[in-house]
Amino acid sequence: MASIMIVDDSSVTRKVIKKHIKSGPYASAELVEAPNGEQALENVKGGLKVDVILSDWNMPKMNGLEFVRGVRAHEAATGVETPVKVIMITTEGTIDKVTAAMESGVNEYIVKPFTADTLTKTLKKVLPLRV
Amino acid sequence: MEQQLNQAVFSAVGSLLDTMIPVSYTLAQEASLQPGPHLLGSIQVQGRMLGSLVIALPTSLAIFMTARMLDEVIEEVNDDVYETVAEMINIVAGGVKTAFSKATQEAFLLGLPQVLELPHAPPNQFSRFGITVPVSTEAGTFLVMSNLQVSETA
């Protein structure tokens, strides 16, 4: 079963993402939540393994970019063979922000507001559906 | 500047309502709010542009929109309603930022959204703001206001 971690300080955005996932082809995925990058990174360093991380950018304590850099550094330090796929979901839609995210290890990028269809299509890019 | 800001705000609101909060809407003729309690969401911006963006909704409309977004029955203001208002102004501000930014130069930096509840419609609601965009929906009218200006030190 696929597993997805949702990292966003907005509880309603986490709810919307969960609603979209649970009503689509990834309905059986196991979902984990974190309200900021700091807690999410603690989860990863504590051994939590997920297939995909959906992360906001602007969050208190630790933003999404710092979080992704932390994840990639942890993967490099521990010799992870299959890096987790990261989708950034954010209001930051400028080219320099998207470029910075990609350079930091983000695999896909969704600009808010978004639809269930956009989320599903983006998930399919990084997490092929198992038949 | 005001015309571009007006257009950017309405476009950002439209994108939000076309995707995450399914309600019918139009640009309202009159920038007035109904009496009664309201929620105000605001977000500060700084950088090449300074000021804030504010959304003002009757609590009944905020509850309605939260229920629509989450597909849940919601009867009173709760944390989800506050969070929805925060996310609404966050997304609108993000859309305005993108509209005003150049490829390699951000128009401004976004702060974190704040929400507060008022027992009545905000008084003198337009005096501080350069633009007010009234949006009429099937469940009431809300306003998005902004006093963004180009920073003199930028």
PDB file of N, CA, C and O in Angstrom, chain B residues 50-125:
ATOM      1  N   LEU B  50       4.851  47.092  -0.373  1.00  0.00           N
ATOM      2  CA  LEU B  50       4.525  47.083   1.049  1.00  0.00           C
ATOM      3  C   LEU B  50       3.019  47.233   1.229  1.00  0.00           C
ATOM      4  O   LEU B  50       2.355  47.868   0.416  1.00  0.00           O
ATOM      5  N   GLY B  51       2.522  46.681   2.332  1.00  0.00           N
ATOM      6  CA  GLY B  51       1.110  46.861   2.649  1.00  0.00           C
ATOM      7  C   GLY B  51       0.483  45.557   3.087  1.00  0.00           C
ATOM      8  O   GLY B  51       1.162  44.681   3.649  1.00  0.00           O
ATOM      9  N   SER B  52      -0.795  45.433   2.825  1.00  0.00           N
ATOM     10  CA  SER B  52      -1.483  44.217   3.237  1.00  0.00           C
ATOM     11  C   SER B  52      -2.648  43.921   2.304  1.00  0.00           C
ATOM     12  O   SER B  52      -3.101  44.785   1.551  1.00  0.00           O
ATOM     13  N   LEU B  53      -3.072  42.701   2.369  1.00  0.00           N
ATOM     14  CA  LEU B  53      -4.296  42.267   1.690  1.00  0.00           C
ATOM     15  C   LEU B  53      -5.231  41.757   2.770  1.00  0.00           C
ATOM     16  O   LEU B  53      -4.800  41.061   3.698  1.00  0.00           O
ATOM     17  N   VAL B  54      -6.495  42.128   2.666  1.00  0.00           N
ATOM     18  CA  VAL B  54      -7.475  41.769   3.691  1.00  0.00           C
ATOM     19  C   VAL B  54      -8.724  41.214   3.026  1.00  0.00           C
ATOM     20  O   VAL B  54      -9.164  41.734   1.994  1.00  0.00           O
ATOM     21  N   ILE B  55      -9.281  40.174   3.615  1.00  0.00           N
ATOM     22  CA  ILE B  55     -10.571  39.663   3.158  1.00  0.00           C
ATOM     23  C   ILE B  55     -11.554  39.802   4.310  1.00  0.00           C
ATOM     24  O   ILE B  55     -11.205  39.545   5.461  1.00  0.00           O
ATOM     25  N   ALA B  56     -12.745  40.281   4.014  1.00  0.00           N
ATOM     26  CA  ALA B  56     -13.784  40.450   5.031  1.00  0.00           C
ATOM     27  C   ALA B  56     -15.027  39.699   4.597  1.00  0.00           C
ATOM     28  O   ALA B  56     -15.564  39.957   3.509  1.00  0.00           O
ATOM     29  N   LEU B  57     -15.453  38.742   5.421  1.00  0.00           N
ATOM     30  CA  LEU B  57     -16.632  37.936   5.095  1.00  0.00           C
ATOM     31  C   LEU B  57     -17.602  37.910   6.276  1.00  0.00           C
ATOM     32  O   LEU B  57     -17.160  37.788   7.429  1.00  0.00           O
ATOM     33  N   PRO B  58     -18.889  37.964   5.997  1.00  0.00           N
ATOM     34  CA  PRO B  58     -19.852  37.645   7.054  1.00  0.00           C
ATOM     35  C   PRO B  58     -19.570  36.224   7.557  1.00  0.00           C
ATOM     36  O   PRO B  58     -19.212  35.350   6.750  1.00  0.00           O
ATOM     37  N   THR B  59     -19.720  36.000   8.847  1.00  0.00           N
ATOM     38  CA  THR B  59     -19.411  34.657   9.364  1.00  0.00           C
ATOM     39  C   THR B  59     -20.279  33.589   8.691  1.00  0.00           C
ATOM     40  O   THR B  59     -19.819  32.476   8.469  1.00  0.00           O
ATOM     41  N   SER B  60     -21.516  33.953   8.361  1.00  0.00           N
ATOM     42  CA  SER B  60     -22.397  32.970   7.710  1.00  0.00           C
ATOM     43  C   SER B  60     -21.817  32.541   6.363  1.00  0.00           C
ATOM     44  O   SER B  60     -21.888  31.361   5.988  1.00  0.00           O
ATOM     45  N   LEU B  61     -21.231  33.477   5.638  1.00  0.00           N
ATOM     46  CA  LEU B  61     -20.626  33.145   4.344  1.00  0.00           C
ATOM     47  C   LEU B  61     -19.349  32.327   4.540  1.00  0.00           C
ATOM     48  O   LEU B  61     -19.078  31.381   3.780  1.00  0.00           O
ATOM     49  N   ALA B  62     -18.574  32.678   5.554  1.00  0.00           N
ATOM     50  CA  ALA B  62     -17.346  31.920   5.836  1.00  0.00           C
ATOM     51  C   ALA B  62     -17.683  30.469   6.182  1.00  0.00           C
ATOM     52  O   ALA B  62     -16.998  29.534   5.745  1.00  0.00           O
ATOM     53  N   ILE B  63     -18.743  30.284   6.954  1.00  0.00           N
ATOM     54  CA  ILE B  63     -19.180  28.926   7.306  1.00  0.00           C
ATOM     55  C   ILE B  63     -19.628  28.179   6.049  1.00  0.00           C
ATOM     56  O   ILE B  63     -19.262  27.020   5.824  1.00  0.00           O
ATOM     57  N   PHE B  64     -20.414  28.852   5.222  1.00  0.00           N
ATOM     58  CA  PHE B  64     -20.910  28.252   3.972  1.00  0.00           C
ATOM     59  C   PHE B  64     -19.742  27.805   3.084  1.00  0.00           C
ATOM     60  O   PHE B  64     -19.730  26.684   2.552  1.00  0.00           O
ATOM     61  N   MET B  65     -18.747  28.687   2.936  1.00  0.00           N
ATOM     62  CA  MET B  65     -17.630  28.371   2.039  1.00  0.00           C
ATOM     63  C   MET B  65     -16.764  27.246   2.610  1.00  0.00           C
ATOM     64  O   MET B  65     -16.266  26.393   1.868  1.00  0.00           O
ATOM     65  N   THR B  66     -16.596  27.232   3.908  1.00  0.00           N
ATOM     66  CA  THR B  66     -15.825  26.156   4.540  1.00  0.00           C
ATOM     67  C   THR B  66     -16.525  24.817   4.323  1.00  0.00           C
ATOM     68  O   THR B  66     -15.888  23.806   3.986  1.00  0.00           O
ATOM     69  N   ALA B  67     -17.841  24.823   4.502  1.00  0.00           N
ATOM     70  CA  ALA B  67     -18.611  23.593   4.304  1.00  0.00           C
ATOM     71  C   ALA B  67     -18.492  23.105   2.863  1.00  0.00           C
ATOM     72  O   ALA B  67     -18.336  21.907   2.601  1.00  0.00           O
ATOM     73  N   ARG B  68     -18.549  24.045   1.919  1.00  0.00           N
ATOM     74  CA  ARG B  68     -18.406  23.678   0.505  1.00  0.00           C
ATOM     75  C   ARG B  68     -17.012  23.094   0.226  1.00  0.00           C
ATOM     76  O   ARG B  68     -16.864  22.127  -0.511  1.00  0.00           O
ATOM     77  N   MET B  69     -16.006  23.723   0.789  1.00  0.00           N
ATOM     78  CA  MET B  69     -14.640  23.280   0.494  1.00  0.00           C
ATOM     79  C   MET B  69     -14.359  21.895   1.075  1.00  0.00           C
ATOM     80  O   MET B  69     -13.688  21.076   0.451  1.00  0.00           O
ATOM     81  N   LEU B  70     -14.905  21.646   2.258  1.00  0.00           N
ATOM     82  CA  LEU B  70     -14.595  20.376   2.928  1.00  0.00           C
ATOM     83  C   LEU B  70     -15.663  19.309   2.703  1.00  0.00           C
ATOM     84  O   LEU B  70     -15.487  18.174   3.141  1.00  0.00           O
ATOM     85  N   ASP B  71     -16.764  19.669   2.060  1.00  0.00           N
ATOM     86  CA  ASP B  71     -17.888  18.734   1.912  1.00  0.00           C
ATOM     87  C   ASP B  71     -18.354  18.231   3.269  1.00  0.00           C
ATOM     88  O   ASP B  71     -18.570  17.027   3.471  1.00  0.00           O
ATOM     89  N   GLU B  72     -18.485  19.149   4.198  1.00  0.00           N
ATOM     90  CA  GLU B  72     -18.929  18.783   5.548  1.00  0.00           C
ATOM     91  C   GLU B  72     -20.073  19.698   5.971  1.00  0.00           C
ATOM     92  O   GLU B  72     -20.223  20.798   5.428  1.00  0.00           O
ATOM     93  N   VAL B  73     -20.850  19.241   6.941  1.00  0.00           N
ATOM     94  CA  VAL B  73     -21.873  20.112   7.527  1.00  0.00           C
ATOM     95  C   VAL B  73     -21.215  20.906   8.649  1.00  0.00           C
ATOM     96  O   VAL B  73     -20.655  20.340   9.577  1.00  0.00           O
ATOM     97  N   ILE B  74     -21.255  22.219   8.527  1.00  0.00           N
ATOM     98  CA  ILE B  74     -20.671  23.091   9.552  1.00  0.00           C
ATOM     99  C   ILE B  74     -21.727  24.112   9.947  1.00  0.00           C
ATOM    100  O   ILE B  74     -22.302  24.776   9.082  1.00  0.00           O
ATOM    101  N   GLU B  75     -21.993  24.224  11.227  1.00  0.00           N
ATOM    102  CA  GLU B  75     -23.098  25.089  11.670  1.00  0.00           C
ATOM    103  C   GLU B  75     -22.644  26.326  12.417  1.00  0.00           C
ATOM    104  O   GLU B  75     -23.422  27.242  12.662  1.00  0.00           O
ATOM    105  N   GLU B  76     -21.390  26.355  12.849  1.00  0.00           N
ATOM    106  CA  GLU B  76     -20.922  27.535  13.579  1.00  0.00           C
ATOM    107  C   GLU B  76     -19.438  27.749  13.306  1.00  0.00           C
ATOM    108  O   GLU B  76     -18.765  26.855  12.757  1.00  0.00           O
ATOM    109  N   VAL B  77     -18.953  28.911  13.688  1.00  0.00           N
ATOM    110  CA  VAL B  77     -17.537  29.210  13.468  1.00  0.00           C
ATOM    111  C   VAL B  77     -16.678  28.272  14.325  1.00  0.00           C
ATOM    112  O   VAL B  77     -16.890  28.169  15.540  1.00  0.00           O
ATOM    113  N   ASN B  78     -15.787  27.564  13.662  1.00  0.00           N
ATOM    114  CA  ASN B  78     -14.859  26.692  14.385  1.00  0.00           C
ATOM    115  C   ASN B  78     -13.452  26.880  13.792  1.00  0.00           C
ATOM    116  O   ASN B  78     -13.234  27.762  12.950  1.00  0.00           O
ATOM    117  N   ASP B  79     -12.527  26.058  14.214  1.00  0.00           N
ATOM    118  CA  ASP B  79     -11.146  26.211  13.733  1.00  0.00           C
ATOM    119  C   ASP B  79     -11.056  26.069  12.218  1.00  0.00           C
ATOM    120  O   ASP B  79     -10.263  26.756  11.568  1.00  0.00           O
ATOM    121  N   ASP B  80     -11.855  25.170  11.659  1.00  0.00           N
ATOM    122  CA  ASP B  80     -11.822  24.985  10.198  1.00  0.00           C
ATOM    123  C   ASP B  80     -12.244  26.259   9.468  1.00  0.00           C
ATOM    124  O   ASP B  80     -11.700  26.587   8.404  1.00  0.00           O
ATOM    125  N   VAL B  81     -13.211  26.962  10.015  1.00  0.00           N
ATOM    126  CA  VAL B  81     -13.678  28.203   9.379  1.00  0.00           C
ATOM    127  C   VAL B  81     -12.564  29.254   9.435  1.00  0.00           C
ATOM    128  O   VAL B  81     -12.277  29.926   8.434  1.00  0.00           O
ATOM    129  N   TYR B  82     -11.938  29.386  10.591  1.00  0.00           N
ATOM    130  CA  TYR B  82     -10.798  30.304  10.703  1.00  0.00           C
ATOM    131  C   TYR B  82      -9.708  29.934   9.693  1.00  0.00           C
ATOM    132  O   TYR B  82      -9.147  30.783   9.006  1.00  0.00           O
ATOM    133  N   GLU B  83      -9.394  28.660   9.640  1.00  0.00           N
ATOM    134  CA  GLU B  83      -8.323  28.199   8.743  1.00  0.00           C
ATOM    135  C   GLU B  83      -8.690  28.427   7.273  1.00  0.00           C
ATOM    136  O   GLU B  83      -7.825  28.713   6.448  1.00  0.00           O
ATOM    137  N   THR B  84      -9.961  28.286   6.966  1.00  0.00           N
ATOM    138  CA  THR B  84     -10.393  28.515   5.583  1.00  0.00           C
ATOM    139  C   THR B  84     -10.202  29.977   5.196  1.00  0.00           C
ATOM    140  O   THR B  84      -9.703  30.286   4.108  1.00  0.00           O
ATOM    141  N   VAL B  85     -10.590  30.880   6.079  1.00  0.00           N
ATOM    142  CA  VAL B  85     -10.414  32.308   5.796  1.00  0.00           C
ATOM    143  C   VAL B  85      -8.922  32.625   5.642  1.00  0.00           C
ATOM    144  O   VAL B  85      -8.522  33.366   4.738  1.00  0.00           O
ATOM    145  N   ALA B  86      -8.103  32.030   6.502  1.00  0.00           N
ATOM    146  CA  ALA B  86      -6.645  32.243   6.403  1.00  0.00           C
ATOM    147  C   ALA B  86      -6.121  31.740   5.061  1.00  0.00           C
ATOM    148  O   ALA B  86      -5.321  32.408   4.396  1.00  0.00           O
ATOM    149  N   GLU B  87      -6.586  30.569   4.661  1.00  0.00           N
ATOM    150  CA  GLU B  87      -6.092  30.001   3.404  1.00  0.00           C
ATOM    151  C   GLU B  87      -6.616  30.794   2.211  1.00  0.00           C
ATOM    152  O   GLU B  87      -5.925  30.935   1.193  1.00  0.00           O
ATOM    153  N   MET B  88      -7.823  31.326   2.320  1.00  0.00           N
ATOM    154  CA  MET B  88      -8.367  32.146   1.224  1.00  0.00           C
ATOM    155  C   MET B  88      -7.491  33.372   0.979  1.00  0.00           C
ATOM    156  O   MET B  88      -7.102  33.648  -0.155  1.00  0.00           O
ATOM    157  N   ILE B  89      -7.158  34.102   2.027  1.00  0.00           N
ATOM    158  CA  ILE B  89      -6.363  35.317   1.815  1.00  0.00           C
ATOM    159  C   ILE B  89      -4.931  34.941   1.434  1.00  0.00           C
ATOM    160  O   ILE B  89      -4.275  35.648   0.652  1.00  0.00           O
ATOM    161  N   ASN B  90      -4.461  33.806   1.929  1.00  0.00           N
ATOM    162  CA  ASN B  90      -3.123  33.330   1.559  1.00  0.00           C
ATOM    163  C   ASN B  90      -3.061  33.037   0.051  1.00  0.00           C
ATOM    164  O   ASN B  90      -2.116  33.445  -0.640  1.00  0.00           O
ATOM    165  N   ILE B  91      -4.066  32.358  -0.452  1.00  0.00           N
ATOM    166  CA  ILE B  91      -4.083  32.000  -1.878  1.00  0.00           C
ATOM    167  C   ILE B  91      -4.287  33.239  -2.753  1.00  0.00           C
ATOM    168  O   ILE B  91      -3.633  33.390  -3.792  1.00  0.00           O
ATOM    169  N   VAL B  92      -5.173  34.124  -2.322  1.00  0.00           N
ATOM    170  CA  VAL B  92      -5.380  35.366  -3.092  1.00  0.00           C
ATOM    171  C   VAL B  92      -4.085  36.178  -3.125  1.00  0.00           C
ATOM    172  O   VAL B  92      -3.667  36.679  -4.184  1.00  0.00           O
ATOM    173  N   ALA B  93      -3.423  36.284  -1.989  1.00  0.00           N
ATOM    174  CA  ALA B  93      -2.164  37.041  -1.936  1.00  0.00           C
ATOM    175  C   ALA B  93      -1.099  36.393  -2.818  1.00  0.00           C
ATOM    176  O   ALA B  93      -0.332  37.089  -3.496  1.00  0.00           O
ATOM    177  N   GLY B  94      -1.080  35.067  -2.830  1.00  0.00           N
ATOM    178  CA  GLY B  94      -0.129  34.365  -3.697  1.00  0.00           C
ATOM    179  C   GLY B  94      -0.388  34.651  -5.169  1.00  0.00           C
ATOM    180  O   GLY B  94       0.540  34.851  -5.954  1.00  0.00           O
ATOM    181  N   GLY B  95      -1.667  34.696  -5.539  1.00  0.00           N
ATOM    182  CA  GLY B  95      -2.019  35.004  -6.920  1.00  0.00           C
ATOM    183  C   GLY B  95      -1.634  36.419  -7.303  1.00  0.00           C
ATOM    184  O   GLY B  95      -1.130  36.665  -8.406  1.00  0.00           O
ATOM    185  N   VAL B  96      -1.845  37.355  -6.386  1.00  0.00           N
ATOM    186  CA  VAL B  96      -1.467  38.749  -6.643  1.00  0.00           C
ATOM    187  C   VAL B  96       0.051  38.854  -6.758  1.00  0.00           C
ATOM    188  O   VAL B  96       0.573  39.544  -7.646  1.00  0.00           O
ATOM    189  N   LYS B  97       0.738  38.156  -5.888  1.00  0.00           N
ATOM    190  CA  LYS B  97       2.205  38.178  -5.929  1.00  0.00           C
ATOM    191  C   LYS B  97       2.719  37.680  -7.273  1.00  0.00           C
ATOM    192  O   LYS B  97       3.605  38.295  -7.890  1.00  0.00           O
ATOM    193  N   THR B  98       2.163  36.571  -7.736  1.00  0.00           N
ATOM    194  CA  THR B  98       2.593  36.028  -9.025  1.00  0.00           C
ATOM    195  C   THR B  98       2.311  37.007 -10.152  1.00  0.00           C
ATOM    196  O   THR B  98       3.135  37.206 -11.053  1.00  0.00           O
ATOM    197  N   ALA B  99       1.147  37.658 -10.089  1.00  0.00           N
ATOM    198  CA  ALA B  99       0.767  38.607 -11.141  1.00  0.00           C
ATOM    199  C   ALA B  99       1.710  39.808 -11.189  1.00  0.00           C
ATOM    200  O   ALA B  99       1.966  40.350 -12.263  1.00  0.00           O
ATOM    201  N   PHE B 100       2.233  40.196 -10.044  1.00  0.00           N
ATOM    202  CA  PHE B 100       3.086  41.381  -9.990  1.00  0.00           C
ATOM    203  C   PHE B 100       4.572  41.061 -10.078  1.00  0.00           C
ATOM    204  O   PHE B 100       5.393  41.965 -10.159  1.00  0.00           O
ATOM    205  N   SER B 101       4.916  39.790 -10.029  1.00  0.00           N
ATOM    206  CA  SER B 101       6.332  39.425 -10.029  1.00  0.00           C
ATOM    207  C   SER B 101       6.857  39.277 -11.454  1.00  0.00           C
ATOM    208  O   SER B 101       6.113  38.938 -12.373  1.00  0.00           O
ATOM    209  N   LYS B 102       8.139  39.535 -11.596  1.00  0.00           N
ATOM    210  CA  LYS B 102       8.808  39.247 -12.860  1.00  0.00           C
ATOM    211  C   LYS B 102       9.473  37.884 -12.720  1.00  0.00           C
ATOM    212  O   LYS B 102       9.554  37.330 -11.632  1.00  0.00           O
ATOM    213  N   ALA B 103       9.961  37.383 -13.843  1.00  0.00           N
ATOM    214  CA  ALA B 103      10.475  36.014 -13.852  1.00  0.00           C
ATOM    215  C   ALA B 103      11.506  35.760 -12.754  1.00  0.00           C
ATOM    216  O   ALA B 103      11.491  34.728 -12.111  1.00  0.00           O
ATOM    217  N   THR B 104      12.379  36.698 -12.551  1.00  0.00           N
ATOM    218  CA  THR B 104      13.450  36.454 -11.572  1.00  0.00           C
ATOM    219  C   THR B 104      13.405  37.456 -10.420  1.00  0.00           C
ATOM    220  O   THR B 104      14.349  37.562  -9.659  1.00  0.00           O
ATOM    221  N   GLN B 105      12.327  38.190 -10.311  1.00  0.00           N
ATOM    222  CA  GLN B 105      12.252  39.164  -9.217  1.00  0.00           C
ATOM    223  C   GLN B 105      10.876  39.116  -8.574  1.00  0.00           C
ATOM    224  O   GLN B 105       9.862  39.418  -9.211  1.00  0.00           O
ATOM    225  N   GLU B 106      10.848  38.724  -7.292  1.00  0.00           N
ATOM    226  CA  GLU B 106       9.587  38.656  -6.584  1.00  0.00           C
ATOM    227  C   GLU B 106       9.041  40.046  -6.322  1.00  0.00           C
ATOM    228  O   GLU B 106       9.788  40.962  -5.984  1.00  0.00           O
ATOM    229  N   ALA B 107       7.720  40.191  -6.437  1.00  0.00           N
ATOM    230  CA  ALA B 107       7.100  41.489  -6.156  1.00  0.00           C
ATOM    231  C   ALA B 107       7.184  41.804  -4.668  1.00  0.00           C
ATOM    232  O   ALA B 107       7.372  42.937  -4.263  1.00  0.00           O
ATOM    233  N   PHE B 108       7.021  40.769  -3.839  1.00  0.00           N
ATOM    234  CA  PHE B 108       7.057  40.974  -2.384  1.00  0.00           C
ATOM    235  C   PHE B 108       7.132  39.626  -1.677  1.00  0.00           C
ATOM    236  O   PHE B 108       6.980  38.574  -2.307  1.00  0.00           O
ATOM    237  N   LEU B 109       7.381  39.686  -0.389  1.00  0.00           N
ATOM    238  CA  LEU B 109       7.375  38.483   0.432  1.00  0.00           C
ATOM    239  C   LEU B 109       6.060  38.419   1.192  1.00  0.00           C
ATOM    240  O   LEU B 109       5.547  39.441   1.653  1.00  0.00           O
ATOM    241  N   LEU B 110       5.533  37.221   1.329  1.00  0.00           N
ATOM    242  CA  LEU B 110       4.266  37.037   2.032  1.00  0.00           C
ATOM    243  C   LEU B 110       4.512  36.696   3.487  1.00  0.00           C
ATOM    244  O   LEU B 110       5.366  35.860   3.806  1.00  0.00           O
ATOM    245  N   GLY B 111       3.750  37.322   4.376  1.00  0.00           N
ATOM    246  CA  GLY B 111       3.763  36.905   5.769  1.00  0.00           C
ATOM    247  C   GLY B 111       2.813  35.740   5.969  1.00  0.00           C
ATOM    248  O   GLY B 111       2.277  35.189   5.006  1.00  0.00           O
ATOM    249  N   LEU B 112       2.609  35.380   7.215  1.00  0.00           N
ATOM    250  CA  LEU B 112       1.645  34.317   7.507  1.00  0.00           C
ATOM    251  C   LEU B 112       0.280  34.954   7.775  1.00  0.00           C
ATOM    252  O   LEU B 112       0.196  36.005   8.414  1.00  0.00           O
ATOM    253  N   PRO B 113      -0.798  34.356   7.284  1.00  0.00           N
ATOM    254  CA  PRO B 113      -2.128  34.970   7.428  1.00  0.00           C
ATOM    255  C   PRO B 113      -2.621  34.988   8.876  1.00  0.00           C
ATOM    256  O   PRO B 113      -2.314  34.084   9.659  1.00  0.00           O
ATOM    257  N   GLN B 114      -3.357  36.031   9.199  1.00  0.00           N
ATOM    258  CA  GLN B 114      -3.974  36.175  10.521  1.00  0.00           C
ATOM    259  C   GLN B 114      -5.491  36.310  10.331  1.00  0.00           C
ATOM    260  O   GLN B 114      -5.932  36.908   9.349  1.00  0.00           O
ATOM    261  N   VAL B 115      -6.245  35.792  11.283  1.00  0.00           N
ATOM    262  CA  VAL B 115      -7.715  35.892  11.198  1.00  0.00           C
ATOM    263  C   VAL B 115      -8.271  36.378  12.528  1.00  0.00           C
ATOM    264  O   VAL B 115      -7.818  35.935  13.589  1.00  0.00           O
ATOM    265  N   LEU B 116      -9.215  37.295  12.472  1.00  0.00           N
ATOM    266  CA  LEU B 116      -9.906  37.700  13.690  1.00  0.00           C
ATOM    267  C   LEU B 116     -11.398  37.834  13.416  1.00  0.00           C
ATOM    268  O   LEU B 116     -11.827  38.016  12.271  1.00  0.00           O
ATOM    269  N   GLU B 117     -12.179  37.720  14.497  1.00  0.00           N
ATOM    270  CA  GLU B 117     -13.632  37.787  14.377  1.00  0.00           C
ATOM    271  C   GLU B 117     -14.120  39.117  14.933  1.00  0.00           C
ATOM    272  O   GLU B 117     -13.695  39.537  16.006  1.00  0.00           O
ATOM    273  N   LEU B 118     -14.996  39.771  14.191  1.00  0.00           N
ATOM    274  CA  LEU B 118     -15.594  41.027  14.639  1.00  0.00           C
ATOM    275  C   LEU B 118     -17.081  40.807  14.877  1.00  0.00           C
ATOM    276  O   LEU B 118     -17.722  40.079  14.131  1.00  0.00           O
ATOM    277  N   PRO B 119     -17.635  41.452  15.900  1.00  0.00           N
ATOM    278  CA  PRO B 119     -19.068  41.256  16.185  1.00  0.00           C
ATOM    279  C   PRO B 119     -19.977  41.941  15.175  1.00  0.00           C
ATOM    280  O   PRO B 119     -21.177  41.726  15.165  1.00  0.00           O
ATOM    281  N   HIS B 120     -19.391  42.790  14.329  1.00  0.00           N
ATOM    282  CA  HIS B 120     -20.204  43.492  13.336  1.00  0.00           C
ATOM    283  C   HIS B 120     -19.345  43.776  12.107  1.00  0.00           C
ATOM    284  O   HIS B 120     -18.126  43.560  12.129  1.00  0.00           O
ATOM    285  N   ALA B 121     -19.955  44.279  11.039  1.00  0.00           N
ATOM    286  CA  ALA B 121     -19.188  44.609   9.830  1.00  0.00           C
ATOM    287  C   ALA B 121     -18.114  45.637  10.184  1.00  0.00           C
ATOM    288  O   ALA B 121     -18.369  46.537  10.977  1.00  0.00           O
ATOM    289  N   PRO B 122     -16.921  45.489   9.614  1.00  0.00           N
ATOM    290  CA  PRO B 122     -15.839  46.412   9.966  1.00  0.00           C
ATOM    291  C   PRO B 122     -16.197  47.860   9.617  1.00  0.00           C
ATOM    292  O   PRO B 122     -16.588  48.137   8.490  1.00  0.00           O
ATOM    293  N   PRO B 123     -16.077  48.787  10.601  1.00  0.00           N
ATOM    294  CA  PRO B 123     -16.406  50.183  10.336  1.00  0.00           C
ATOM    295  C   PRO B 123     -15.321  50.854   9.500  1.00  0.00           C
ATOM    296  O   PRO B 123     -14.161  50.443   9.540  1.00  0.00           O
ATOM    297  N   ASN B 124     -15.674  51.877   8.783  1.00  0.00           N
ATOM    298  CA  ASN B 124     -14.720  52.631   7.951  1.00  0.00           C
ATOM    299  C   ASN B 124     -13.850  51.683   7.130  1.00  0.00           C
ATOM    300  O   ASN B 124     -12.646  51.837   7.042  1.00  0.00           O
ATOM    301  N   GLN B 125     -14.508  50.709   6.555  1.00  0.00           N
ATOM    302  CA  GLN B 125     -13.761  49.595   5.969  1.00  0.00           C
ATOM    303  C   GLN B 125     -12.907  49.993   4.769  1.00  0.00           C
ATOM    304  O   GLN B 125     -11.988  49.281   4.415  1.00  0.00           O
TER     305      GLN B 125
END
